[in-house]
XYZ file of C-alpha atoms in Angstrom:
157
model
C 13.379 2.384 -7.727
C 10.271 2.750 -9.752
C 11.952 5.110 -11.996
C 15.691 5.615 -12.185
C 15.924 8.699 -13.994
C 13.500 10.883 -11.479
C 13.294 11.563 -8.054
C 9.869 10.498 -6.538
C 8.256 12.125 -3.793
C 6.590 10.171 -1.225
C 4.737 11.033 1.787
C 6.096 8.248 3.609
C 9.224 6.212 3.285
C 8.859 3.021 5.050
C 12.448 1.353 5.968
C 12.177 -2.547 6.469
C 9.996 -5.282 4.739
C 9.285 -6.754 7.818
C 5.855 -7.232 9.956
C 5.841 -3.584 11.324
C 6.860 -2.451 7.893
C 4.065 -4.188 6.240
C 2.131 -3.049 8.932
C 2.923 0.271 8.027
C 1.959 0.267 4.642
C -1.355 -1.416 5.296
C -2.219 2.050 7.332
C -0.514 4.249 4.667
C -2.556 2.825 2.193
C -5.741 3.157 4.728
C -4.729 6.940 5.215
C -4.403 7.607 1.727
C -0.548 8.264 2.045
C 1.851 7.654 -1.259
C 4.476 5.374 0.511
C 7.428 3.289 -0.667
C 8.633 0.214 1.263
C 12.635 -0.271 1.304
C 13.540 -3.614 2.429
C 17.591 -4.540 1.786
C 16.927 -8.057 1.616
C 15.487 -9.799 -1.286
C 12.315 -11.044 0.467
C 10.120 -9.922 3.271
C 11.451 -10.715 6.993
C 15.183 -11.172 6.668
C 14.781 -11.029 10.415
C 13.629 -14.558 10.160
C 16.384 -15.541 8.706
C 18.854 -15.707 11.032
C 16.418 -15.150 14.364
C 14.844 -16.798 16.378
C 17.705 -19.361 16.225
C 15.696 -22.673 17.158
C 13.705 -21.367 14.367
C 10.225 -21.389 16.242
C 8.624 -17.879 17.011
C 8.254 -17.190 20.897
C 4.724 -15.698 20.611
C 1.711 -18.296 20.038
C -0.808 -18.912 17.695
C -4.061 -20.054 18.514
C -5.689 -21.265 15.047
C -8.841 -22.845 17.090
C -10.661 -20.757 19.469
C -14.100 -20.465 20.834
C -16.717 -19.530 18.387
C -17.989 -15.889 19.132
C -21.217 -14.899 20.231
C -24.228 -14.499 17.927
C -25.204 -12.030 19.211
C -22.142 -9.510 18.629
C -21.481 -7.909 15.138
C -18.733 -7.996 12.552
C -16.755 -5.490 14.001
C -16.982 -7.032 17.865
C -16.420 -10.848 15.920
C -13.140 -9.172 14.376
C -11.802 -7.630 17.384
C -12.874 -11.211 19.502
C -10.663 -13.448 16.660
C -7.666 -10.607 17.094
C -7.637 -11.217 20.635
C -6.243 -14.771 19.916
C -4.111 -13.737 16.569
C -0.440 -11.834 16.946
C 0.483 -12.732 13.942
C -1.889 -11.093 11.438
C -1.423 -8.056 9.845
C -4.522 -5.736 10.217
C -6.770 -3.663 7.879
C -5.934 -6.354 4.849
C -8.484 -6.790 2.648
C -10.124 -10.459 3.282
C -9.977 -13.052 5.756
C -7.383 -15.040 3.735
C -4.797 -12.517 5.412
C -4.998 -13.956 8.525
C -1.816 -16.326 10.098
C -3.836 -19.045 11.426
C -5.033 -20.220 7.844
C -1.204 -20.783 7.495
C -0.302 -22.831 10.137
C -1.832 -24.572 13.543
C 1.187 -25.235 15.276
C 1.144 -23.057 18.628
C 4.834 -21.798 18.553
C 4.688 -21.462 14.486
C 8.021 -21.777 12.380
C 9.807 -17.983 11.522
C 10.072 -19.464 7.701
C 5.852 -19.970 7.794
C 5.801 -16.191 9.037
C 8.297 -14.353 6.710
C 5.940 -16.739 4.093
C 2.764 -15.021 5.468
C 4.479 -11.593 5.535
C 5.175 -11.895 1.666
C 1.941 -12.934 0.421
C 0.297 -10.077 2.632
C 2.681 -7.922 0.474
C 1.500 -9.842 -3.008
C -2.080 -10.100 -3.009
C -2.925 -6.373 -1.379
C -0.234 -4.751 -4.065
C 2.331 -3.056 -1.581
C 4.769 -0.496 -3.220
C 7.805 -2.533 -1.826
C 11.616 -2.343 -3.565
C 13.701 -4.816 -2.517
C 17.436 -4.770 -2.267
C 16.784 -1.085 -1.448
C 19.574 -0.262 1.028
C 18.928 3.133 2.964
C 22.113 5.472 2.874
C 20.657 8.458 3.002
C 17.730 10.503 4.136
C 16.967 14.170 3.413
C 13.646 16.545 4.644
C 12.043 18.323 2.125
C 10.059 21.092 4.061
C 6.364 21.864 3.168
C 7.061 25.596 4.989
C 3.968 25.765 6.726
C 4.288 25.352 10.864
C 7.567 23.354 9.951
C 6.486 20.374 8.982
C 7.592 18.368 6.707
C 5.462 17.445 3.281
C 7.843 13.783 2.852
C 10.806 12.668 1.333
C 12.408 12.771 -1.955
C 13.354 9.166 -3.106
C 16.469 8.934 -5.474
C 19.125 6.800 -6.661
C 21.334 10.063 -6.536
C 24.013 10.925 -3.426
């Protein structure tokens, strides 16, 4: 916990350092949201580490595709590389996020991804605690038209 002796409110408490949990964060930060990221492992991905068990990941990567057009713009030459990329997390901050500069091989290895997921979490600064298991969550209500303002984070029971 960032602090142990105060209870930190969040908007949103993401549960699992994996890809959608990274994911996650990526769009919290985009929305301006205060978020936490509990992962009960001690890296990123603990999926990984026991799945797939051949150790190769069942969706492909395809590192070298056609160049796009000239004629199309960034946002159109974005979307175009995407369409070949199911690894990548979106809205990071450079290029350097994406999974193909990581490996070529077409069925990559589940140890290249969980190291793709945790440098994704290092360079763009995610609020991630790890060995952060989840016992407990509580609503704290915002009282207007019943929703619900976030979560209180704390060590307490």
């Amino acid at each position: 916990m960032p602090d142990e002796t105060s209870d930190v409110l969040y908007d949103v408490a993401i549960v699992g350092c994996g890809a959608a949990g990274v994911q996650a964060a990526l769009y919290a930060i985009n929305m301006n949201l205060s978020y936490v990221v509990l992962e009960r492992s001690h890296h990123c991905g603990s999926f990984f580490d026991k799945y797939p068990r051949r150790g190769d990941l069942i969706s492909f990567n395809k590192p070298n595709t056609p160049p796009p057009l000239d004629t199309w713009n960034d946002a159109q030459r974005l979307d175009y590389k995407l369409k070949f990329d199911w690894h990548s997390m979106l809205n990071t901050n450079n290029d350097t996020d994406r999974f193909p500069t990581y490996t070529n091989k077409f069925y990559p290895r589940a140890e290249v991804f969980t190291k793709y997921i945790d440098d994704v979490v290092e360079r763009n600064g995610l609020n991630a605690v790890f060995n952060a298991s989840v016992e407990c969550v509580s609503d704290v209500r915002d009282g207007r038209w019943g929703d619900y303002r976030g979560i209180k984070v704390s060590d307490e029971a």
